[in-house]
Amino acid sequence: MTVGMRTDPLSQSVPQPYRSAGATALQGTVAVPGDKSISHRCLMLAALAAGRSEFTGLLEGEDVLATAAALQACGVAIKRLGDGHWQVDGMGEAGLQEPAQVLDLGNSGTAVRLLMGLLAAYPITVTFGGDESLSKRPMGRVLTPLKQMGIQFLGRSGDRLPLTMRSDGALQAIRYKLPVASAQVKSAILLAALGANGTTVVIEPEPTRDHTERMLRAMGVDLHQEHTHEGVSWSIQRPMGALSPLNLAVPGDPSSAAFLLGAAAIVPGSALTLTGVSTNPLRIGFITMLQEMGADITLTNPRLQGGEPVADIVVRHAPLRAVDIPASRAPSMIDEYLIAAVVAAFATGTSVFRGLAELRVKESDRLAAAAEGLRLCGVTTVIEGDDLHVVGCGAEGCQGAQPSWRSWITALP
Ligand code: S3P
């Protein structure tokens, strides 16, 4: 069947259909690409360190490359030594410099939001831009706390890119309760706090990925975590001395692993091992979901890599049953709902994914895209408020579908 589109490699503007057919069993052992969230942070935090950092397994996708280019524009010497092998000479005391040009972060929400926090700690004026989709995404969630810290923003269209940020580098510490659970916003505030006088406190309503916190601690930053009645609270102070460089092997991305795990779980005869995948407890909501559905999944060889827990994950096909995923699970599987919805179509019963408002403000409205894409493949889906219901057809999948990629593409928001 035809289910999607790709871009002609020779012409970025000509969409073409791509085809998928019923798969045979997935078998073997594979390593997934390096984690995207960690890769962005490796480059950014290494840029602050006093000395040279080195990374292997760094993801070399467009988003991470946009971060590398932005940091280079701020004076950071970044060198690619080989496949996924990168070296960063941190600016230390000298600090990041004002870029001569607009920083174009392409399609990357993580890059732009974290860089706003990172650069805010310096006396700098900088303009952030991005592609059409990034320019439609809300930046107010980062602007609000940064403004409270004393940063000025100027933009043409409210809180959307392009935005110019002006900082005098002398920031005020704040106590800020995040209105939405977002690792990007939490990280932006923690990074800005490196330039603030006093103790900055960030409180998150639900715990979100903690890669920034793990790395900052490894670099010698005093970061204090507390569980309060309001949520998880992080306190951070301007570091007294220089930040230590980082040397680490980036763990495999659980968000990339999810597609293979999902495919192996639903295709009969599959038995797949994924090596070196991050099993950070704040990233494994999808694996927990598969286990609740009755999937045959084992985590073996648990170890620490680059300050993060990793394991090899073995998955075998098994019959799946529907699940009801609470909103509180969303931060730990926020990028996995599309594949989660596909897996639910192969379960017995109706699955419900609750509290997905955040999916509407990603690079596209992923909630609408999931519901519509599956509907066009013959699966019954319903969006009720911010919840997605998927009526599963069991292991055989939904029959009689007449998928039309053209109508799906035009239906995409
Ligand atoms: C990310 C956080 C999440 C996630 C994104 C990467 C990060 O976004 O969806 O792909 O690296 O901090 P939110 O913070 O907006 O939930």
PDB file of N, CA, C and O and ligand atoms in Angstrom, residues 35-38 40-41 63 109-111 113-114 137 141 180-187 208-209 211-212 255 283 330-331 333-336 358-359 361-363 366, ligand 1:
ATOM      1  N   ASP A  35      21.135   9.395  20.357  1.00  0.00           N
ATOM      2  CA  ASP A  35      19.974  10.134  20.845  1.00  0.00           C
ATOM      3  C   ASP A  35      20.034  11.615  20.445  1.00  0.00           C
ATOM      4  O   ASP A  35      21.039  12.292  20.659  1.00  0.00           O
ATOM      5  N   LYS A  36      18.927  12.088  19.893  1.00  0.00           N
ATOM      6  CA  LYS A  36      18.922  13.475  19.389  1.00  0.00           C
ATOM      7  C   LYS A  36      18.992  14.492  20.523  1.00  0.00           C
ATOM      8  O   LYS A  36      19.757  15.459  20.462  1.00  0.00           O
ATOM      9  N   SER A  37      18.201  14.285  21.561  1.00  0.00           N
ATOM     10  CA  SER A  37      18.195  15.250  22.678  1.00  0.00           C
ATOM     11  C   SER A  37      19.578  15.351  23.298  1.00  0.00           C
ATOM     12  O   SER A  37      20.064  16.439  23.617  1.00  0.00           O
ATOM     13  N   ILE A  38      20.224  14.202  23.483  1.00  0.00           N
ATOM     14  CA  ILE A  38      21.557  14.208  24.112  1.00  0.00           C
ATOM     15  C   ILE A  38      22.576  14.835  23.162  1.00  0.00           C
ATOM     16  O   ILE A  38      23.450  15.595  23.580  1.00  0.00           O
ATOM     17  N   HIS A  40      22.177  17.233  20.867  1.00  0.00           N
ATOM     18  CA  HIS A  40      22.080  18.702  20.938  1.00  0.00           C
ATOM     19  C   HIS A  40      22.806  19.212  22.182  1.00  0.00           C
ATOM     20  O   HIS A  40      23.571  20.172  22.136  1.00  0.00           O
ATOM     21  N   ARG A  41      22.514  18.566  23.301  1.00  0.00           N
ATOM     22  CA  ARG A  41      23.051  19.040  24.585  1.00  0.00           C
ATOM     23  C   ARG A  41      24.563  18.852  24.661  1.00  0.00           C
ATOM     24  O   ARG A  41      25.253  19.657  25.290  1.00  0.00           O
ATOM     25  N   ASP A  63      18.829  18.524  12.453  1.00  0.00           N
ATOM     26  CA  ASP A  63      18.583  19.355  13.639  1.00  0.00           C
ATOM     27  C   ASP A  63      19.866  19.570  14.439  1.00  0.00           C
ATOM     28  O   ASP A  63      20.186  20.677  14.856  1.00  0.00           O
ATOM     29  N   GLY A 109      12.977  22.695  17.080  1.00  0.00           N
ATOM     30  CA  GLY A 109      12.448  23.374  18.273  1.00  0.00           C
ATOM     31  C   GLY A 109      13.424  23.259  19.436  1.00  0.00           C
ATOM     32  O   GLY A 109      13.617  24.204  20.209  1.00  0.00           O
ATOM     33  N   THR A 110      14.046  22.090  19.576  1.00  0.00           N
ATOM     34  CA  THR A 110      14.991  21.904  20.685  1.00  0.00           C
ATOM     35  C   THR A 110      16.166  22.859  20.530  1.00  0.00           C
ATOM     36  O   THR A 110      16.586  23.513  21.490  1.00  0.00           O
ATOM     37  N   ALA A 111      16.705  22.959  19.307  1.00  0.00           N
ATOM     38  CA  ALA A 111      17.858  23.830  19.085  1.00  0.00           C
ATOM     39  C   ALA A 111      17.515  25.268  19.440  1.00  0.00           C
ATOM     40  O   ALA A 111      18.238  25.911  20.214  1.00  0.00           O
ATOM     41  N   ARG A 113      15.048  26.626  21.245  1.00  0.00           N
ATOM     42  CA  ARG A 113      14.653  26.925  22.634  1.00  0.00           C
ATOM     43  C   ARG A 113      15.839  26.789  23.585  1.00  0.00           C
ATOM     44  O   ARG A 113      16.037  27.624  24.473  1.00  0.00           O
ATOM     45  N   LEU A 114      16.637  25.765  23.420  1.00  0.00           N
ATOM     46  CA  LEU A 114      17.787  25.612  24.314  1.00  0.00           C
ATOM     47  C   LEU A 114      18.843  26.688  24.059  1.00  0.00           C
ATOM     48  O   LEU A 114      19.448  27.219  24.996  1.00  0.00           O
ATOM     49  N   ARG A 137       5.641  27.761  15.440  1.00  0.00           N
ATOM     50  CA  ARG A 137       5.541  27.125  16.760  1.00  0.00           C
ATOM     51  C   ARG A 137       5.680  28.144  17.889  1.00  0.00           C
ATOM     52  O   ARG A 137       6.411  29.117  17.777  1.00  0.00           O
ATOM     53  N   ARG A 141       6.493  30.141  25.591  1.00  0.00           N
ATOM     54  CA  ARG A 141       6.788  29.313  26.765  1.00  0.00           C
ATOM     55  C   ARG A 141       8.235  29.481  27.239  1.00  0.00           C
ATOM     56  O   ARG A 141       8.521  29.259  28.409  1.00  0.00           O
ATOM     57  N   VAL A 180       3.453  24.055  31.304  1.00  0.00           N
ATOM     58  CA  VAL A 180       3.349  22.754  30.623  1.00  0.00           C
ATOM     59  C   VAL A 180       4.641  21.986  30.873  1.00  0.00           C
ATOM     60  O   VAL A 180       5.707  22.582  30.984  1.00  0.00           O
ATOM     61  N   ALA A 181       4.517  20.658  30.964  1.00  0.00           N
ATOM     62  CA  ALA A 181       5.714  19.835  31.161  1.00  0.00           C
ATOM     63  C   ALA A 181       6.522  19.880  29.877  1.00  0.00           C
ATOM     64  O   ALA A 181       6.081  19.375  28.845  1.00  0.00           O
ATOM     65  N   SER A 182       7.702  20.516  29.898  1.00  0.00           N
ATOM     66  CA  SER A 182       8.533  20.600  28.700  1.00  0.00           C
ATOM     67  C   SER A 182      10.001  20.612  29.071  1.00  0.00           C
ATOM     68  O   SER A 182      10.476  21.519  29.768  1.00  0.00           O
ATOM     69  N   ALA A 183      10.716  19.596  28.587  1.00  0.00           N
ATOM     70  CA  ALA A 183      12.156  19.518  28.856  1.00  0.00           C
ATOM     71  C   ALA A 183      12.887  20.654  28.165  1.00  0.00           C
ATOM     72  O   ALA A 183      13.921  21.123  28.648  1.00  0.00           O
ATOM     73  N   GLN A 184      12.351  21.087  27.037  1.00  0.00           N
ATOM     74  CA  GLN A 184      13.012  22.180  26.316  1.00  0.00           C
ATOM     75  C   GLN A 184      12.972  23.453  27.147  1.00  0.00           C
ATOM     76  O   GLN A 184      13.974  24.159  27.279  1.00  0.00           O
ATOM     77  N   VAL A 185      11.821  23.766  27.715  1.00  0.00           N
ATOM     78  CA  VAL A 185      11.691  24.997  28.492  1.00  0.00           C
ATOM     79  C   VAL A 185      12.497  24.884  29.783  1.00  0.00           C
ATOM     80  O   VAL A 185      13.239  25.803  30.162  1.00  0.00           O
ATOM     81  N   LYS A 186      12.383  23.743  30.458  1.00  0.00           N
ATOM     82  CA  LYS A 186      13.164  23.535  31.686  1.00  0.00           C
ATOM     83  C   LYS A 186      14.648  23.738  31.391  1.00  0.00           C
ATOM     84  O   LYS A 186      15.357  24.448  32.123  1.00  0.00           O
ATOM     85  N   SER A 187      15.131  23.140  30.298  1.00  0.00           N
ATOM     86  CA  SER A 187      16.558  23.233  29.967  1.00  0.00           C
ATOM     87  C   SER A 187      16.956  24.662  29.657  1.00  0.00           C
ATOM     88  O   SER A 187      18.018  25.123  30.068  1.00  0.00           O
ATOM     89  N   THR A 208      10.202  15.530  33.258  1.00  0.00           N
ATOM     90  CA  THR A 208      10.539  15.389  31.835  1.00  0.00           C
ATOM     91  C   THR A 208      12.009  14.990  31.713  1.00  0.00           C
ATOM     92  O   THR A 208      12.746  15.040  32.712  1.00  0.00           O
ATOM     93  N   ARG A 209      12.428  14.643  30.501  1.00  0.00           N
ATOM     94  CA  ARG A 209      13.792  14.135  30.286  1.00  0.00           C
ATOM     95  C   ARG A 209      14.828  15.025  30.981  1.00  0.00           C
ATOM     96  O   ARG A 209      14.742  16.250  30.923  1.00  0.00           O
ATOM     97  N   HIS A 211      18.325  15.029  30.650  1.00  0.00           N
ATOM     98  CA  HIS A 211      19.686  14.940  30.092  1.00  0.00           C
ATOM     99  C   HIS A 211      20.515  16.188  30.428  1.00  0.00           C
ATOM    100  O   HIS A 211      21.698  16.079  30.724  1.00  0.00           O
ATOM    101  N   THR A 212      19.883  17.367  30.359  1.00  0.00           N
ATOM    102  CA  THR A 212      20.623  18.604  30.676  1.00  0.00           C
ATOM    103  C   THR A 212      21.151  18.531  32.107  1.00  0.00           C
ATOM    104  O   THR A 212      22.314  18.860  32.375  1.00  0.00           O
ATOM    105  N   SER A 255      13.646   7.065  20.867  1.00  0.00           N
ATOM    106  CA  SER A 255      12.590   7.479  19.929  1.00  0.00           C
ATOM    107  C   SER A 255      12.787   6.810  18.569  1.00  0.00           C
ATOM    108  O   SER A 255      11.816   6.465  17.889  1.00  0.00           O
ATOM    109  N   ARG A 283      12.395   8.397  29.527  1.00  0.00           N
ATOM    110  CA  ARG A 283      12.253   8.241  28.070  1.00  0.00           C
ATOM    111  C   ARG A 283      11.587   6.915  27.679  1.00  0.00           C
ATOM    112  O   ARG A 283      11.466   6.635  26.490  1.00  0.00           O
ATOM    113  N   ALA A 330       2.694  11.144  29.206  1.00  0.00           N
ATOM    114  CA  ALA A 330       3.038  11.839  27.957  1.00  0.00           C
ATOM    115  C   ALA A 330       4.505  12.286  27.875  1.00  0.00           C
ATOM    116  O   ALA A 330       5.163  12.059  26.855  1.00  0.00           O
ATOM    117  N   PRO A 331       5.067  12.928  28.923  1.00  0.00           N
ATOM    118  CA  PRO A 331       6.451  13.399  28.751  1.00  0.00           C
ATOM    119  C   PRO A 331       7.439  12.275  28.454  1.00  0.00           C
ATOM    120  O   PRO A 331       8.442  12.503  27.775  1.00  0.00           O
ATOM    121  N   MET A 333       6.958   9.659  26.595  1.00  0.00           N
ATOM    122  CA  MET A 333       6.798   9.046  25.266  1.00  0.00           C
ATOM    123  C   MET A 333       6.268  10.068  24.257  1.00  0.00           C
ATOM    124  O   MET A 333       5.618   9.719  23.286  1.00  0.00           O
ATOM    125  N   ILE A 334       6.623  11.344  24.512  1.00  0.00           N
ATOM    126  CA  ILE A 334       6.005  12.435  23.741  1.00  0.00           C
ATOM    127  C   ILE A 334       6.241  12.311  22.234  1.00  0.00           C
ATOM    128  O   ILE A 334       5.375  12.648  21.432  1.00  0.00           O
ATOM    129  N   ASP A 335       7.406  11.771  21.832  1.00  0.00           N
ATOM    130  CA  ASP A 335       7.690  11.649  20.394  1.00  0.00           C
ATOM    131  C   ASP A 335       7.317  10.273  19.844  1.00  0.00           C
ATOM    132  O   ASP A 335       7.629   9.961  18.692  1.00  0.00           O
ATOM    133  N   GLU A 336       6.672   9.442  20.666  1.00  0.00           N
ATOM    134  CA  GLU A 336       6.401   8.067  20.256  1.00  0.00           C
ATOM    135  C   GLU A 336       4.914   7.793  19.996  1.00  0.00           C
ATOM    136  O   GLU A 336       4.533   6.652  19.718  1.00  0.00           O
ATOM    137  N   GLU A 358      -0.041  18.645  23.817  1.00  0.00           N
ATOM    138  CA  GLU A 358       1.292  19.071  23.360  1.00  0.00           C
ATOM    139  C   GLU A 358       1.607  18.580  21.945  1.00  0.00           C
ATOM    140  O   GLU A 358       2.419  19.163  21.240  1.00  0.00           O
ATOM    141  N   LEU A 359       0.965  17.470  21.533  1.00  0.00           N
ATOM    142  CA  LEU A 359       1.237  16.948  20.182  1.00  0.00           C
ATOM    143  C   LEU A 359       0.761  17.911  19.104  1.00  0.00           C
ATOM    144  O   LEU A 359       1.216  17.859  17.963  1.00  0.00           O
ATOM    145  N   VAL A 361       1.309  21.055  18.983  1.00  0.00           N
ATOM    146  CA  VAL A 361       2.234  22.173  18.719  1.00  0.00           C
ATOM    147  C   VAL A 361       3.637  21.680  18.397  1.00  0.00           C
ATOM    148  O   VAL A 361       4.625  22.351  18.662  1.00  0.00           O
ATOM    149  N   LYS A 362       3.723  20.486  17.841  1.00  0.00           N
ATOM    150  CA  LYS A 362       5.010  19.995  17.345  1.00  0.00           C
ATOM    151  C   LYS A 362       5.200  20.530  15.922  1.00  0.00           C
ATOM    152  O   LYS A 362       4.512  21.446  15.516  1.00  0.00           O
ATOM    153  N   GLU A 363       6.128  19.925  15.145  1.00  0.00           N
ATOM    154  CA  GLU A 363       6.395  20.449  13.797  1.00  0.00           C
ATOM    155  C   GLU A 363       5.148  20.394  12.920  1.00  0.00           C
ATOM    156  O   GLU A 363       5.041  21.095  11.920  1.00  0.00           O
ATOM    157  N   ARG A 366       0.545  16.531  15.364  1.00  0.00           N
ATOM    158  CA  ARG A 366       0.724  15.076  15.306  1.00  0.00           C
ATOM    159  C   ARG A 366      -0.533  14.316  15.733  1.00  0.00           C
ATOM    160  O   ARG A 366      -0.719  13.170  15.338  1.00  0.00           O
TER     161      ARG A 366
HETATM  162  C1  S3P B   1      12.969  17.474  23.630  1.00  0.00           C
HETATM  163  C2  S3P B   1      11.831  17.630  24.376  1.00  0.00           C
HETATM  164  C3  S3P B   1      10.482  17.341  23.859  1.00  0.00           C
HETATM  165  C4  S3P B   1      10.534  16.470  22.603  1.00  0.00           C
HETATM  166  C5  S3P B   1      11.555  16.966  21.628  1.00  0.00           C
HETATM  167  C6  S3P B   1      12.935  16.933  22.251  1.00  0.00           C
HETATM  168  C7  S3P B   1      14.272  17.837  24.220  1.00  0.00           C
HETATM  169  O1  S3P B   1       9.841  18.560  23.533  1.00  0.00           O
HETATM  170  O2  S3P B   1       9.270  16.420  21.992  1.00  0.00           O
HETATM  171  O3  S3P B   1      11.562  16.176  20.464  1.00  0.00           O
HETATM  172  O4  S3P B   1      15.313  17.455  23.675  1.00  0.00           O
HETATM  173  O5  S3P B   1      14.271  18.511  25.266  1.00  0.00           O
HETATM  174  P1  S3P B   1       9.038  19.397  24.650  1.00  0.00           P
HETATM  175  O6  S3P B   1      10.017  19.910  25.634  1.00  0.00           O
HETATM  176  O7  S3P B   1       8.393  20.522  23.882  1.00  0.00           O
HETATM  177  O8  S3P B   1       8.031  18.454  25.221  1.00  0.00           O
END
